[in-house]
Every structure is written in C-alpha cells, then in structure tokens.
Coordinates of C-alpha atoms and ligand atoms in Angstrom, one line a residue:
X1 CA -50.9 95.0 41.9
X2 CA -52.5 96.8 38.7
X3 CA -50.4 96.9 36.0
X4 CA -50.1 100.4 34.1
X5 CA -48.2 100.5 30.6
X6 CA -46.4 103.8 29.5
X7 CA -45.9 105.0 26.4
X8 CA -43.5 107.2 26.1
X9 CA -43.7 110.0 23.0
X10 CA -41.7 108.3 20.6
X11 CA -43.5 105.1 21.3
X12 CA -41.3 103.2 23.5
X13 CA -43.7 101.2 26.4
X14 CA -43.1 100.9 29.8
X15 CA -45.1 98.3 31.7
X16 CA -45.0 98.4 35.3
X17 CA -47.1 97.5 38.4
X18 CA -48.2 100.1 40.5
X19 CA -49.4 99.8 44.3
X20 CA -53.3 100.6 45.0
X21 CA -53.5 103.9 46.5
X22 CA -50.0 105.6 44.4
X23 CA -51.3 108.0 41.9
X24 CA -50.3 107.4 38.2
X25 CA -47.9 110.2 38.7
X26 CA -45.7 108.4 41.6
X27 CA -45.7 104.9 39.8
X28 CA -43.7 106.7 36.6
X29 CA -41.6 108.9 39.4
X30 CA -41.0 106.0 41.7
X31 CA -39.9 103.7 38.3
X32 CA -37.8 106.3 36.6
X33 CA -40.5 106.5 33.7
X34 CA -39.1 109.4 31.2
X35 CA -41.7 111.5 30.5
X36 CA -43.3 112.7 33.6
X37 CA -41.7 115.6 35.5
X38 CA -44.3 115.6 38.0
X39 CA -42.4 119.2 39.0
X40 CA -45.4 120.3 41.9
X41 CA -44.7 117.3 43.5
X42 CA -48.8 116.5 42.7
X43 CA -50.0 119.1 43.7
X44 CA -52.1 120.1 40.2
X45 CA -49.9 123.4 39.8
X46 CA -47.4 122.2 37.1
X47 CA -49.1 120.0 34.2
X48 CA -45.8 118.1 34.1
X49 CA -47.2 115.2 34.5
X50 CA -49.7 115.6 31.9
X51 CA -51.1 112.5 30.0
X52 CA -53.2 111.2 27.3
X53 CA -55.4 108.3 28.2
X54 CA -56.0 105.9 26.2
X55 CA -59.8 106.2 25.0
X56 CA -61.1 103.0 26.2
X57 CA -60.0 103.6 29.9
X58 CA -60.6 107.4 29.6
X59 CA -64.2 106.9 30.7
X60 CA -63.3 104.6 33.8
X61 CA -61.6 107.3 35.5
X62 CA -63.4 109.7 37.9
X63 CA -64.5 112.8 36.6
X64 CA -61.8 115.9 36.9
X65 CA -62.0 118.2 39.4
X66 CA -62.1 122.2 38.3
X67 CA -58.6 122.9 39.5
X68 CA -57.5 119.9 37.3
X69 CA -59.4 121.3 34.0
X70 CA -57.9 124.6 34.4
X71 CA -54.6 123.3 34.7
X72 CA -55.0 121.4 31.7
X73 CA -56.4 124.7 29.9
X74 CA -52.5 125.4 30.1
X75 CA -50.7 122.0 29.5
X76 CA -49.4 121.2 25.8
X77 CA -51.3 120.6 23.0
X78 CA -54.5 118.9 25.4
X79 CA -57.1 116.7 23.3
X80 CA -60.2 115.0 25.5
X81 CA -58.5 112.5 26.3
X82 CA -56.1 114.8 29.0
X83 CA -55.5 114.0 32.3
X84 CA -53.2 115.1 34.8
X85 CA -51.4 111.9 35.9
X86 CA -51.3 112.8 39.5
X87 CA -55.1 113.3 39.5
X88 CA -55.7 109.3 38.8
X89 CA -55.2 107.2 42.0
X90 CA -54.5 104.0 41.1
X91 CA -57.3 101.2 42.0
X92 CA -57.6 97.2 41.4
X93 CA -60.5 98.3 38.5
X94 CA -57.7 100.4 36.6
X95 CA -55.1 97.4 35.8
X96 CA -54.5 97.4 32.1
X97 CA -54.4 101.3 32.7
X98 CA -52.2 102.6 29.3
X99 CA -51.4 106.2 29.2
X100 CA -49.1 108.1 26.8
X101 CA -47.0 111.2 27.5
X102 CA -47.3 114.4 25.2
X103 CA -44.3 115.0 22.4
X104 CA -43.0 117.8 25.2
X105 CA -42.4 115.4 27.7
X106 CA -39.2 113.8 26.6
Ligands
LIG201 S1 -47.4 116.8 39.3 FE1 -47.8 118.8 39.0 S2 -49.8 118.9 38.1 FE2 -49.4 116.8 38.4

C-alpha cells in the first residue's frame, strides 16, 4: 500500500499507508489524522480538507478540475502548491506522497 506522510501545522508527521483507490482525504479521516475536517464528506464544497503538497509531488498529481480551483479561491491562505485532499485518489505511483495541512487546520 502507498505510504503518505502528514504533516500536521505545527510540524508533527504522520506516516501512514493508504489503500489504492481511498482519496488523500479518507486515509487522514479513516486514521484520525488532526488536521483534515473533510466536513462535505468529499464532496469539493467545504475546503476542509485543504492541503499543501509538497513541491516535488505537486506535479505528479492530475490536473484540478474547475470546481476544485474555485473551491480553493476560498480556502485559507492558498499558495500553488493547494490541493483539496479529497480531489487526490491515491495510486501505487503516489507512495512517498507528503502533504501538509494549513495553520487553520489544527
Ligand atoms: S472534503 Fe470537503 S472539499 Fe474536500
């Protein structure tokens, strides 16, 4: 299973394996990661679950859809290296994923 570390805000890591097919969202919801709300249950309507990636994966990931970059318009304090965590279905080529949560999400 890939292996996605968590960084919580105040640096604190979280490394945990995540089954093919969850999105980044469930693995932190399903391992009681702190940091990710994930309050519209994935469905791109809450930014909750917002996350920076780290820059070296960033450009592995699929592009965003609209309804994702819109929703980001509105989460805290984006930078280009936003995603929403339950946009990113997790995949054998993303082990090693690390994502941070934003300062908000404590
Ligand atoms: S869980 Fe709500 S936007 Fe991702």
């Amino acid at each position: 299973m890939p292996k996605i570390t968590y960084i919580e805000h105040n640096g604190a890591p979280h490394k945990i394996e995540v089954s093919n097919g969850l999105t980044v969202m469930e693995g932190a919801v399903q391992n009681n990661i702190p940091g990710i709300d994930a309050d519209c249950g994935g469905s791109c309507a809450c930014a909750t679950c917002h996350v920076y990636v780290d820059k070296k994966w960033f450009k592995k990931l699929k592009k965003k859809e609209s309804a994702e970059e819109d929703m980001l318009d509105m989460a805290y304090e984006p930078n280009k290296f936003s995603r929403l965590s339950c946009q990113i279905t997790v995949a054998g080529e993303l082990d090693g994923l690390v994502v941070k949560m934003p300062s908000k999400q404590g």
